[in-house]
Tab-separated table of C-alpha atoms and ligand atoms in Angstrom:
chain	number	residue	atom	x	y	z
A	72	UNK	CA	0.000	0.000	0.000
A	73	UNK	CA	2.466	2.636	-1.119
A	74	UNK	CA	-0.439	4.898	-1.886
A	75	UNK	CA	-1.922	4.623	1.545
A	76	UNK	CA	-3.065	7.725	3.306
A	77	UNK	CA	-0.530	9.392	5.571
A	78	UNK	CA	-0.978	8.535	9.219
A	79	UNK	CA	-1.214	11.973	10.709
A	80	UNK	CA	-4.773	13.204	10.457
A	81	UNK	CA	-5.452	16.604	8.908
A	82	UNK	CA	-1.831	17.169	8.108
A	83	UNK	CA	-0.839	19.049	4.976
A	84	UNK	CA	0.266	15.752	3.518
A	85	UNK	CA	-3.178	14.322	3.940
A	86	UNK	CA	-4.867	17.211	2.113
A	87	UNK	CA	-2.390	16.771	-0.720
A	88	UNK	CA	-3.071	13.051	-0.825
A	89	UNK	CA	-6.801	13.716	-1.091
A	90	UNK	CA	-6.422	16.564	-3.546
A	91	UNK	CA	-4.431	14.354	-5.880
A	92	UNK	CA	-7.224	11.814	-5.941
A	93	UNK	CA	-10.306	13.997	-6.220
A	94	UNK	CA	-10.215	13.904	-9.993
A	95	UNK	CA	-10.141	10.107	-10.085
A	96	UNK	CA	-12.721	10.043	-7.322
A	97	UNK	CA	-15.120	12.045	-9.484
A	98	UNK	CA	-14.711	9.455	-12.229
A	99	UNK	CA	-15.058	6.577	-9.778
A	100	UNK	CA	-11.548	5.425	-10.617
A	101	UNK	CA	-10.309	4.812	-7.078
A	102	UNK	CA	-10.023	1.341	-5.607
A	103	UNK	CA	-12.456	0.695	-2.739
A	104	UNK	CA	-9.839	1.153	-0.039
A	105	UNK	CA	-8.640	4.500	-1.371
A	106	UNK	CA	-12.193	5.657	-1.849
A	107	UNK	CA	-13.088	4.780	1.740
A	108	UNK	CA	-10.052	6.611	3.077
A	109	UNK	CA	-10.780	9.650	0.937
A	110	UNK	CA	-14.427	9.781	1.984
A	111	UNK	CA	-13.464	9.460	5.624
A	112	UNK	CA	-11.229	12.507	5.264
A	113	UNK	CA	-13.844	14.460	3.350
A	114	UNK	CA	-16.412	14.057	6.119
A	115	UNK	CA	-14.300	16.147	8.468
A	116	UNK	CA	-12.444	18.466	6.078
A	117	UNK	CA	-14.283	21.503	4.743
A	118	UNK	CA	-11.262	22.526	2.726
A	119	UNK	CA	-11.188	19.282	0.727
A	120	UNK	CA	-14.974	19.340	0.421
A	121	UNK	CA	-14.730	22.759	-1.215
A	122	UNK	CA	-11.985	21.496	-3.497
A	123	UNK	CA	-14.138	18.582	-4.584
A	124	UNK	CA	-17.101	20.870	-5.244
A	125	UNK	CA	-15.043	23.260	-7.357
A	126	UNK	CA	-13.585	20.400	-9.314
A	127	UNK	CA	-17.032	19.012	-10.055
A	128	UNK	CA	-18.127	22.479	-11.054
A	129	UNK	CA	-15.210	22.744	-13.463
A	130	UNK	CA	-15.945	19.421	-15.120
A	131	UNK	CA	-19.605	20.354	-15.358
A	132	UNK	CA	-18.782	23.653	-17.065
A	133	UNK	CA	-16.458	21.967	-19.516
A	134	UNK	CA	-19.199	19.537	-20.448
A	135	UNK	CA	-21.642	22.392	-20.972
A	136	UNK	CA	-19.365	24.288	-23.308
A	137	UNK	CA	-21.102	24.487	-26.678
A	138	UNK	CA	-19.750	22.550	-29.577
A	139	UNK	CA	-18.226	24.744	-32.267
A	140	UNK	CA	-20.176	24.838	-35.495
A	141	UNK	CA	-18.743	22.702	-38.226
A	142	UNK	CA	-17.188	25.140	-40.706
A	143	UNK	CA	-17.671	22.758	-43.610
A	144	UNK	CA	-18.073	19.127	-44.603
A	145	UNK	CA	-14.867	17.149	-44.304
A	146	UNK	CA	-15.790	14.390	-46.719
A	147	UNK	CA	-12.916	13.597	-49.052
A	148	UNK	CA	-13.237	14.500	-52.716
A	149	UNK	CA	-13.219	11.459	-54.968
A	150	UNK	CA	-9.962	12.148	-56.799
A	151	UNK	CA	-8.138	12.909	-53.572
A	152	UNK	CA	-5.178	10.919	-52.381
A	153	UNK	CA	-6.874	7.593	-52.114
A	154	UNK	CA	-5.903	4.078	-51.261
A	155	UNK	CA	-7.031	3.045	-54.733
A	156	UNK	CA	-4.009	4.740	-56.234
A	157	UNK	CA	-1.936	2.907	-53.697
A	158	UNK	CA	-3.714	-0.351	-54.246
A	159	UNK	CA	-3.129	-0.401	-57.972
A	160	UNK	CA	0.643	-0.666	-57.708
A	161	UNK	CA	0.311	-3.204	-54.945
A	162	UNK	CA	-1.873	-5.274	-57.218
A	163	UNK	CA	0.511	-4.716	-60.117
A	164	UNK	CA	3.470	-5.814	-58.043
A	165	UNK	CA	1.708	-9.040	-57.183
A	166	UNK	CA	0.914	-9.687	-60.825
A	167	UNK	CA	4.404	-8.879	-62.042
A	168	UNK	CA	5.915	-11.019	-59.337
A	169	UNK	CA	3.647	-13.889	-60.284
A	170	UNK	CA	4.626	-13.533	-63.938
A	171	UNK	CA	8.300	-13.534	-62.976
A	172	UNK	CA	7.931	-16.673	-60.925
A	173	UNK	CA	5.977	-18.436	-63.658
A	174	UNK	CA	8.515	-17.449	-66.306
A	175	UNK	CA	11.384	-18.603	-64.115
A	176	UNK	CA	9.769	-21.966	-63.445
A	177	UNK	CA	8.951	-22.454	-67.112
A	178	UNK	CA	12.466	-21.513	-68.105
A	179	UNK	CA	13.838	-23.979	-65.619
A	180	UNK	CA	11.546	-26.669	-66.956
A	181	UNK	CA	12.448	-25.988	-70.578
A	182	UNK	CA	16.148	-25.879	-69.833
A	183	UNK	CA	15.843	-29.148	-67.943
A	184	UNK	CA	14.062	-30.787	-70.834
A	185	UNK	CA	16.605	-29.367	-73.231
A	186	UNK	CA	19.450	-30.675	-71.129
A	187	UNK	CA	17.993	-34.110	-70.670
A	188	UNK	CA	17.375	-34.563	-74.351
A	189	UNK	CA	20.820	-33.347	-75.174
A	190	UNK	CA	22.416	-35.656	-72.683
A	191	UNK	CA	20.350	-38.411	-74.147
A	192	UNK	CA	21.601	-37.414	-77.576
A	193	UNK	CA	25.125	-38.324	-76.583
A	194	UNK	CA	28.304	-36.697	-75.413
A	195	UNK	CA	29.764	-36.699	-78.846
A	196	UNK	CA	29.493	-32.954	-78.754
A	197	UNK	CA	32.519	-32.758	-76.520
A	198	UNK	CA	34.621	-34.137	-79.283
A	199	UNK	CA	36.123	-31.610	-81.657
A	200	UNK	CA	33.729	-32.684	-84.333
A	201	UNK	CA	32.944	-30.238	-87.083
A	202	UNK	CA	30.035	-27.968	-86.474
A	203	UNK	CA	28.051	-29.461	-89.252
A	204	UNK	CA	28.110	-32.843	-87.607
A	205	UNK	CA	26.632	-31.531	-84.434
A	206	UNK	CA	24.110	-29.529	-86.308
A	207	UNK	CA	22.653	-32.710	-87.669
A	208	UNK	CA	22.128	-33.778	-84.124
A	209	UNK	CA	18.542	-34.938	-84.132
A	210	UNK	CA	17.617	-33.657	-80.686
A	211	UNK	CA	16.492	-30.243	-81.711
A	212	UNK	CA	14.319	-31.503	-84.487
A	213	UNK	CA	13.054	-34.441	-82.554
A	214	UNK	CA	11.798	-32.222	-79.810
A	215	UNK	CA	10.323	-29.784	-82.219
A	216	UNK	CA	6.825	-31.220	-82.646
A	217	UNK	CA	5.862	-29.976	-79.224
A	218	UNK	CA	5.861	-26.451	-80.568
A	219	UNK	CA	3.138	-25.176	-82.802
A	220	UNK	CA	5.189	-22.980	-85.069
A	221	UNK	CA	7.893	-25.565	-85.273
A	222	UNK	CA	6.697	-26.738	-88.658
A	223	UNK	CA	7.159	-23.334	-90.167
A	224	UNK	CA	10.618	-23.070	-88.789
A	225	UNK	CA	11.559	-26.542	-89.859
A	226	UNK	CA	10.415	-26.100	-93.409
A	227	UNK	CA	13.299	-25.593	-95.773
A	228	UNK	CA	11.467	-22.703	-97.341
A	229	UNK	CA	12.198	-20.485	-94.409
A	230	UNK	CA	14.172	-17.511	-95.529
A	231	UNK	CA	17.638	-16.890	-94.156
A	232	UNK	CA	16.620	-13.555	-92.783
A	233	UNK	CA	13.950	-15.123	-90.725
A	234	UNK	CA	16.237	-17.755	-89.382
A	235	UNK	CA	18.685	-15.138	-88.453
A	236	UNK	CA	16.078	-13.153	-86.697
A	237	UNK	CA	14.876	-16.026	-84.628
A	238	UNK	CA	18.010	-17.315	-82.959
A	239	UNK	CA	20.009	-14.201	-82.299
A	240	UNK	CA	20.686	-14.916	-78.692
A	241	UNK	CA	23.147	-17.760	-78.920
A	242	UNK	CA	25.272	-15.764	-81.291
A	243	UNK	CA	26.864	-13.905	-78.498
A	244	UNK	CA	28.989	-16.713	-77.142
A	245	UNK	CA	30.517	-17.257	-80.502
A	246	UNK	CA	31.401	-13.612	-80.766
A	247	UNK	CA	32.708	-13.254	-77.283
A	248	UNK	CA	34.685	-16.422	-77.209
A	249	UNK	CA	37.551	-15.116	-79.309
A	250	UNK	CA	37.926	-12.328	-76.809
A	251	UNK	CA	37.803	-14.833	-74.041
A	252	UNK	CA	40.664	-16.810	-75.389
A	253	UNK	CA	42.687	-13.687	-75.787
A	254	UNK	CA	41.779	-11.635	-72.773
A	255	UNK	CA	40.311	-13.696	-69.968
A	256	UNK	CA	36.881	-14.858	-68.923
A	257	UNK	CA	35.369	-11.579	-67.880
A	258	UNK	CA	33.304	-11.202	-70.993
A	259	UNK	CA	31.208	-14.297	-70.612
A	260	UNK	CA	30.109	-16.827	-68.079
A	261	UNK	CA	31.901	-19.662	-69.708
A	262	UNK	CA	32.087	-22.479	-67.233
A	263	UNK	CA	35.449	-23.744	-68.361
A	264	UNK	CA	38.351	-22.611	-70.451
A	265	UNK	CA	37.784	-25.663	-72.580
A	266	UNK	CA	34.515	-24.216	-73.692
A	267	UNK	CA	36.137	-20.997	-74.689
A	268	UNK	CA	38.836	-22.580	-76.723
A	269	UNK	CA	36.506	-24.939	-78.444
A	270	UNK	CA	34.233	-22.141	-79.320
A	271	UNK	CA	37.118	-20.122	-80.509
A	272	UNK	CA	38.002	-22.837	-82.874
A	273	UNK	CA	34.493	-23.006	-84.163
A	274	UNK	CA	33.920	-19.323	-84.432
A	275	UNK	CA	37.134	-18.232	-85.828
A	276	UNK	CA	36.056	-19.619	-89.123
A	277	UNK	CA	32.831	-17.806	-88.716
A	278	UNK	CA	34.544	-14.574	-87.975
A	279	UNK	CA	36.556	-14.955	-91.037
A	280	UNK	CA	33.787	-15.897	-93.348
A	281	UNK	CA	31.365	-13.421	-91.874
A	282	UNK	CA	31.604	-9.979	-93.303
A	283	UNK	CA	30.626	-7.364	-90.805
A	284	UNK	CA	27.161	-6.828	-92.049
A	285	UNK	CA	23.988	-5.169	-90.814
A	286	UNK	CA	23.390	-8.372	-88.986
A	287	UNK	CA	26.184	-7.514	-86.614
A	288	UNK	CA	23.929	-4.920	-85.131
A	289	UNK	CA	21.802	-7.671	-83.748
A	290	UNK	CA	24.548	-9.016	-81.587
A	291	UNK	CA	24.770	-6.409	-78.824
A	292	UNK	CA	21.200	-6.955	-77.737
A	293	UNK	CA	21.844	-10.604	-77.692
A	294	UNK	CA	24.755	-10.715	-75.352
A	295	UNK	CA	22.630	-10.606	-72.219
A	296	UNK	CA	20.306	-13.260	-73.399
A	297	UNK	CA	23.069	-15.585	-74.306
A	298	UNK	CA	24.202	-15.668	-70.732
A	299	UNK	CA	20.763	-16.530	-69.551
A	300	UNK	CA	20.548	-20.197	-70.276
A	301	UNK	CA	24.103	-20.751	-69.212
A	302	UNK	CA	23.541	-18.748	-66.038
A	303	UNK	CA	20.484	-20.769	-65.270
A	304	UNK	CA	22.446	-23.868	-65.930
A	305	UNK	CA	25.332	-22.831	-63.783
A	306	UNK	CA	22.986	-22.627	-60.853
A	307	UNK	CA	20.920	-25.700	-61.519
A	308	UNK	CA	23.039	-28.259	-63.266
A	309	UNK	CA	26.642	-27.813	-62.345
A	310	UNK	CA	27.581	-31.138	-63.800
A	311	UNK	CA	26.480	-30.464	-67.306
A	312	UNK	CA	27.294	-26.924	-68.362
A	313	UNK	CA	30.234	-28.047	-70.330
A	314	UNK	CA	28.346	-30.612	-72.288
A	315	UNK	CA	25.638	-28.148	-72.983
A	316	UNK	CA	27.952	-25.302	-73.702
A	317	UNK	CA	29.787	-27.256	-76.280
A	318	UNK	CA	26.584	-28.378	-77.809
A	319	UNK	CA	25.011	-24.970	-77.940
A	320	UNK	CA	27.424	-22.789	-79.854
A	321	UNK	CA	27.754	-25.026	-82.901
A	322	UNK	CA	24.143	-24.699	-83.870
A	323	UNK	CA	24.609	-21.043	-83.413
A	324	UNK	CA	27.669	-20.918	-85.479
A	325	UNK	CA	25.835	-22.469	-88.337
A	326	UNK	CA	22.897	-20.203	-87.933
A	327	UNK	CA	25.216	-17.340	-88.257
A	328	UNK	CA	27.255	-18.772	-91.010
A	329	UNK	CA	24.259	-19.569	-93.071
A	330	UNK	CA	23.725	-16.248	-94.827
A	331	UNK	CA	27.362	-15.910	-95.549
A	332	UNK	CA	27.400	-19.438	-96.764
A	333	UNK	CA	25.751	-18.367	-99.937
A	334	UNK	CA	28.815	-16.604	-101.291
A	335	UNK	CA	30.862	-19.470	-99.949
A	336	UNK	CA	29.838	-22.589	-101.769
A	337	UNK	CA	32.697	-24.447	-100.168
A	338	UNK	CA	30.511	-25.127	-97.119
A	339	UNK	CA	27.138	-26.013	-98.470
A	340	UNK	CA	26.232	-28.441	-95.720
A	341	UNK	CA	26.366	-25.658	-93.230
A	342	UNK	CA	23.687	-23.753	-95.025
A	343	UNK	CA	20.996	-26.200	-94.045
A	344	UNK	CA	21.933	-26.263	-90.393
A	345	UNK	CA	19.959	-23.183	-89.238
A	346	UNK	CA	16.922	-25.362	-89.492
A	347	UNK	CA	18.277	-27.187	-86.484
A	348	UNK	CA	17.539	-24.228	-84.222
A	349	UNK	CA	15.420	-25.816	-81.586
A	350	UNK	CA	12.066	-24.393	-80.574
A	351	UNK	CA	13.286	-25.142	-77.110
A	352	UNK	CA	16.034	-22.632	-77.614
A	353	UNK	CA	13.539	-20.089	-78.772
A	354	UNK	CA	11.396	-20.852	-75.766
A	355	UNK	CA	14.369	-20.472	-73.450
A	356	UNK	CA	15.255	-17.126	-74.895
A	357	UNK	CA	11.706	-15.938	-74.878
A	358	UNK	CA	11.129	-17.060	-71.340
A	359	UNK	CA	14.334	-15.460	-70.230
A	360	UNK	CA	13.312	-12.112	-71.651
A	361	UNK	CA	9.912	-12.579	-70.104
A	362	UNK	CA	11.493	-13.295	-66.743
A	363	UNK	CA	13.865	-10.337	-66.918
A	364	UNK	CA	11.110	-7.994	-68.014
A	365	UNK	CA	8.694	-8.901	-65.282
A	366	UNK	CA	11.451	-9.131	-62.730
A	367	UNK	CA	12.444	-5.569	-63.542
A	368	UNK	CA	8.805	-4.536	-63.551
A	369	UNK	CA	8.337	-6.051	-60.108
A	370	UNK	CA	11.303	-4.151	-58.725
A	371	UNK	CA	10.122	-0.932	-60.382
A	372	UNK	CA	6.601	-1.173	-59.044
A	373	UNK	CA	7.877	-2.145	-55.651
A	374	UNK	CA	10.118	0.906	-55.413
A	375	UNK	CA	7.349	3.217	-56.530
A	376	UNK	CA	5.167	2.368	-53.571
B	153	UNK	CA	-25.855	2.637	-40.007
B	154	UNK	CA	-23.505	-0.271	-39.905
B	155	UNK	CA	-20.159	1.223	-39.021
B	156	UNK	CA	-18.292	-2.047	-39.470
B	157	UNK	CA	-19.600	-2.402	-43.015
B	158	UNK	CA	-18.475	1.114	-43.886
B	159	UNK	CA	-15.070	0.489	-42.382
B	160	UNK	CA	-14.726	-2.775	-44.270
B	161	UNK	CA	-15.732	-1.155	-47.545
B	162	UNK	CA	-13.374	1.748	-46.908
B	163	UNK	CA	-10.565	-0.720	-46.324
B	164	UNK	CA	-11.305	-2.068	-49.790
B	165	UNK	CA	-10.819	1.425	-51.185
B	166	UNK	CA	-14.449	2.561	-51.184
B	167	UNK	CA	-14.180	6.299	-50.658
B	168	UNK	CA	-17.934	6.780	-50.538
B	169	UNK	CA	-18.117	4.382	-47.616
B	170	UNK	CA	-15.292	6.216	-45.897
B	171	UNK	CA	-17.136	9.491	-46.372
B	172	UNK	CA	-20.051	7.994	-44.467
B	173	UNK	CA	-17.662	7.565	-41.561
B	174	UNK	CA	-16.503	11.141	-42.042
B	175	UNK	CA	-20.076	12.384	-41.776
B	176	UNK	CA	-20.601	10.367	-38.620
B	177	UNK	CA	-17.452	11.605	-36.892
B	178	UNK	CA	-16.596	15.004	-38.298
B	179	UNK	CA	-18.419	16.920	-35.552
B	180	UNK	CA	-16.577	15.009	-32.852
B	181	UNK	CA	-13.270	15.323	-34.636
B	182	UNK	CA	-13.610	19.010	-35.335
B	183	UNK	CA	-14.773	19.791	-31.823
B	184	UNK	CA	-11.816	17.938	-30.369
B	185	UNK	CA	-9.380	19.683	-32.654
B	186	UNK	CA	-11.023	23.004	-31.958
B	187	UNK	CA	-10.817	22.618	-28.186
B	188	UNK	CA	-7.237	21.453	-28.340
B	189	UNK	CA	-6.038	24.057	-30.812
B	190	UNK	CA	-8.174	26.960	-29.675
B	191	UNK	CA	-9.176	28.384	-33.018
B	192	UNK	CA	-11.024	27.433	-36.149
B	193	UNK	CA	-8.414	27.595	-38.903
B	194	UNK	CA	-5.980	25.233	-37.240
B	195	UNK	CA	-8.817	22.977	-36.171
B	196	UNK	CA	-10.044	22.795	-39.734
B	197	UNK	CA	-6.575	21.900	-40.982
B	198	UNK	CA	-6.130	19.279	-38.298
B	199	UNK	CA	-9.544	17.778	-39.007
B	200	UNK	CA	-8.861	17.534	-42.703
B	201	UNK	CA	-5.391	16.092	-42.148
B	202	UNK	CA	-6.814	13.591	-39.712
B	203	UNK	CA	-9.431	12.287	-42.133
B	204	UNK	CA	-6.966	12.059	-45.002
B	205	UNK	CA	-4.539	10.238	-42.778
B	206	UNK	CA	-7.302	7.972	-41.508
B	207	UNK	CA	-8.243	7.041	-45.050
B	208	UNK	CA	-4.650	6.353	-45.976
B	209	UNK	CA	-4.193	4.113	-42.983
B	210	UNK	CA	-7.666	2.638	-42.781
B	211	UNK	CA	-6.332	-0.813	-43.539
B	212	UNK	CA	-4.201	-0.637	-40.423
B	213	UNK	CA	-7.324	-0.447	-38.297
B	214	UNK	CA	-7.763	-3.848	-36.692
B	215	UNK	CA	-11.026	-3.722	-34.858
B	216	UNK	CA	-11.682	-2.265	-31.450
B	217	UNK	CA	-13.136	1.187	-30.948
B	218	UNK	CA	-13.044	3.011	-34.258
B	219	UNK	CA	-13.674	6.252	-32.410
B	220	UNK	CA	-10.592	5.725	-30.276
B	221	UNK	CA	-8.535	4.767	-33.331
B	222	UNK	CA	-9.717	7.876	-35.126
B	223	UNK	CA	-9.117	10.146	-32.148
B	224	UNK	CA	-5.573	8.869	-31.934
B	225	UNK	CA	-5.050	10.177	-35.452
B	226	UNK	CA	-6.797	13.415	-34.575
B	227	UNK	CA	-4.585	13.836	-31.533
B	228	UNK	CA	-1.492	13.419	-33.657
B	229	UNK	CA	-2.841	15.881	-36.199
B	230	UNK	CA	-3.391	18.369	-33.380
B	231	UNK	CA	0.138	17.909	-32.099
B	232	UNK	CA	1.361	18.494	-35.639
B	233	UNK	CA	-0.620	21.724	-35.792
B	234	UNK	CA	0.728	22.797	-32.433
B	235	UNK	CA	4.253	22.162	-33.610
B	236	UNK	CA	3.843	23.863	-36.958
B	237	UNK	CA	1.973	26.934	-35.880
B	238	UNK	CA	2.770	29.418	-33.252
B	239	UNK	CA	-0.351	29.429	-31.233
B	240	UNK	CA	-2.031	32.774	-31.034
B	241	UNK	CA	-4.103	33.838	-28.034
B	242	UNK	CA	-7.265	31.862	-28.211
B	243	UNK	CA	-9.700	34.509	-27.001
B	244	UNK	CA	-11.248	34.055	-30.361
B	245	UNK	CA	-14.567	35.003	-31.741
B	246	UNK	CA	-14.682	31.558	-33.258
B	247	UNK	CA	-15.947	30.395	-29.924
B	248	UNK	CA	-19.123	32.279	-30.650
B	249	UNK	CA	-19.924	30.033	-33.550
B	250	UNK	CA	-22.140	27.480	-31.969
B	251	UNK	CA	-23.690	24.668	-33.856
B	252	UNK	CA	-27.340	24.599	-32.759
B	253	UNK	CA	-27.652	21.038	-34.056
B	254	UNK	CA	-24.851	19.849	-31.836
B	255	UNK	CA	-25.393	21.066	-28.315
B	256	UNK	CA	-22.763	20.149	-25.793
B	257	UNK	CA	-23.166	16.731	-24.194
B	258	UNK	CA	-24.270	18.024	-20.813
B	259	UNK	CA	-26.707	20.491	-22.287
B	260	UNK	CA	-29.820	18.426	-22.616
B	261	UNK	CA	-32.536	20.052	-20.621
B	262	UNK	CA	-36.257	19.757	-20.468
B	263	UNK	CA	-37.048	23.189	-21.886
B	264	UNK	CA	-35.538	24.514	-25.098
B	265	UNK	CA	-32.771	27.022	-24.632
B	266	UNK	CA	-33.826	30.656	-24.546
B	267	UNK	CA	-31.898	33.230	-26.595
B	268	UNK	CA	-30.380	34.544	-23.403
B	269	UNK	CA	-29.297	31.096	-22.292
B	270	UNK	CA	-27.883	30.486	-25.704
B	271	UNK	CA	-25.814	33.669	-25.486
B	272	UNK	CA	-24.647	32.792	-21.995
B	273	UNK	CA	-23.523	29.413	-23.124
B	274	UNK	CA	-21.456	31.088	-25.818
B	275	UNK	CA	-19.800	33.156	-23.110
B	276	UNK	CA	-19.096	30.004	-21.162
B	277	UNK	CA	-17.567	28.375	-24.213
B	278	UNK	CA	-15.302	31.333	-24.751
B	279	UNK	CA	-14.155	31.304	-21.135
B	280	UNK	CA	-13.505	27.563	-21.216
B	281	UNK	CA	-11.501	27.999	-24.368
B	282	UNK	CA	-9.316	30.637	-22.773
B	283	UNK	CA	-8.832	28.397	-19.783
B	284	UNK	CA	-7.818	25.459	-21.950
B	285	UNK	CA	-5.277	27.673	-23.674
B	286	UNK	CA	-3.443	28.072	-20.357
B	287	UNK	CA	-2.838	24.315	-20.077
B	288	UNK	CA	0.175	22.442	-21.419
B	289	UNK	CA	-0.791	20.529	-24.583
B	290	UNK	CA	-0.660	17.078	-22.984
B	291	UNK	CA	-3.000	18.143	-20.197
B	292	UNK	CA	-5.272	19.975	-22.602
B	293	UNK	CA	-5.598	17.003	-24.935
B	294	UNK	CA	-6.274	14.701	-22.022
B	295	UNK	CA	-8.972	16.939	-20.574
B	296	UNK	CA	-10.659	17.462	-23.934
B	297	UNK	CA	-10.768	13.751	-24.667
B	298	UNK	CA	-11.985	12.840	-21.202
B	299	UNK	CA	-14.389	15.643	-20.295
B	300	UNK	CA	-15.558	16.932	-23.662
B	301	UNK	CA	-15.451	13.781	-25.777
B	302	UNK	CA	-16.417	11.587	-22.838
B	303	UNK	CA	-13.619	9.066	-23.291
B	304	UNK	CA	-12.766	6.557	-20.584
B	305	UNK	CA	-9.275	6.581	-19.101
B	306	UNK	CA	-8.400	3.571	-21.203
B	307	UNK	CA	-9.568	5.254	-24.372
B	308	UNK	CA	-7.667	8.435	-23.571
B	309	UNK	CA	-4.590	6.351	-22.921
B	310	UNK	CA	-4.997	4.614	-26.271
B	311	UNK	CA	-5.607	7.880	-28.096
B	312	UNK	CA	-2.638	9.703	-26.582
B	313	UNK	CA	-0.221	6.815	-26.364
B	314	UNK	CA	0.184	7.299	-22.638
B	315	UNK	CA	-0.483	4.779	-19.888
B	316	UNK	CA	-3.543	5.019	-17.682
B	317	UNK	CA	-1.572	6.273	-14.697
B	318	UNK	CA	-0.255	9.155	-16.758
B	319	UNK	CA	-3.724	9.922	-18.029
B	320	UNK	CA	-5.032	9.962	-14.477
B	321	UNK	CA	-2.448	12.417	-13.246
B	322	UNK	CA	-2.609	14.620	-16.342
B	323	UNK	CA	-6.360	14.839	-16.042
B	324	UNK	CA	-6.122	15.645	-12.347
B	325	UNK	CA	-3.636	18.445	-12.953
B	326	UNK	CA	-5.577	19.739	-15.955
B	327	UNK	CA	-8.824	19.936	-14.011
B	328	UNK	CA	-7.156	21.644	-11.068
B	329	UNK	CA	-5.481	24.192	-13.290
B	330	UNK	CA	-8.665	24.882	-15.214
B	331	UNK	CA	-10.566	25.152	-11.957
B	332	UNK	CA	-8.096	27.741	-10.711
B	333	UNK	CA	-8.471	29.689	-13.940
B	334	UNK	CA	-12.266	29.556	-13.905
B	335	UNK	CA	-12.389	30.764	-10.319
B	336	UNK	CA	-10.483	33.871	-11.317
B	337	UNK	CA	-13.047	34.418	-14.077
B	338	UNK	CA	-16.080	33.611	-12.017
B	339	UNK	CA	-17.511	37.081	-11.850
B	340	UNK	CA	-17.335	37.254	-15.663
B	341	UNK	CA	-19.444	34.147	-16.014
B	342	UNK	CA	-23.227	34.299	-16.294
B	343	UNK	CA	-24.590	33.875	-12.814
B	344	UNK	CA	-26.036	30.456	-13.390
B	345	UNK	CA	-22.571	29.143	-14.185
B	346	UNK	CA	-20.988	30.516	-11.043
B	347	UNK	CA	-19.759	28.124	-8.470
B	348	UNK	CA	-21.745	29.540	-5.567
B	349	UNK	CA	-24.892	30.303	-7.513
B	350	UNK	CA	-25.067	27.067	-9.474
C	502	ZN	ZN1	-8.545	18.086	3.611
């Protein structure tokens, strides 16, 4: 009972003790013991009785004070800062995030399928076989029927321009690899030096035969994309990047060589190889762009909140 | 009126539903702001800020007393106004602007108010307002919420972010200080409001 009433009756301390509790007493906020002690003091103390009366009078006056007139309506105008403008981005973020996740999962699935079929197609790719040999590799064509537009792409009537336009992404490794052999691995995510050298071998011919043409302009945009499948692979399938890496560039090389092959009749077999560009590859590239786009969109929307 | 339904709809972004809540509470909110801030312009700003803030944060309301939740926002808006503006003496003619549709809580009486009584009550309001202006902000807010808005100690504590013990002592000191002020003004009050003639 630290709050107990002082012992000495009618002392200054006791008046203070009562005075401090009159406000709570008015509101019936004292515990029964305190209230009893306070009322016992009040019975004999005119001074504290007067204090209580004036306090009640004050509270009563405050309650009687008139309410100020409302100067206006405070309803919010419809276009005002509203949660709806805040909700839209929140909703958008959720959607973009969902799209990113879906694209990532699909990409993973496609890459896995691609890998499995390639592994099933044999490790011959690791051998320094000519590009044309690997281009004949049936995997890309065999898988093709799953895609709807595969037939168009597979038809020999497809124009070279179109073929060039479709598989731009994998070009990058072939272009960067010469630099890699010369100046280190900074330029690309090549998993092993072997990959770089092999590519260099394959592409050097390409570089030679390929005149720097308008097509070269397509390569810068491609560089990012080219890293995508290999980056995904590096994280998911550490065992296989080499096998895949060696398998991937050749088809690319041929795709690139193809238009230049026309003035070079010495390599006619290469000219047919662009048809080997797998729909899976296209799907990987497409999904990667999809993933990057929505990933960036997610981050953008998130920051804007 | 189903307050919960309006709150729920407002949380979904329904501004019209939120405005129903505004209509229900704007008198209370403005009166509180007015008594705390002492004059109409600041009170209007604080009221508007409070409702905008309430709408922005309506989804953070998680049940309980909506009035207490709202008054917490109002209290903060008032503190913001007090910080931003140098308070001017509150012996303001604004106090004369009485809303006949919203008589003070303790004002219900059997007979309708005569013009003279009406005028006297305006005088009382003005005197109270000057008295409130002498109090430190914490005490003033506490007294307004408790004695004008009729909040319980718990509600005042929730609205001001203080504990109940603090509310109790602030209210006690606020009432004593206001009492001392009113007693110095007693002869200026209409006779029926005087302590010894009441
Ligand atoms: Zn006493």
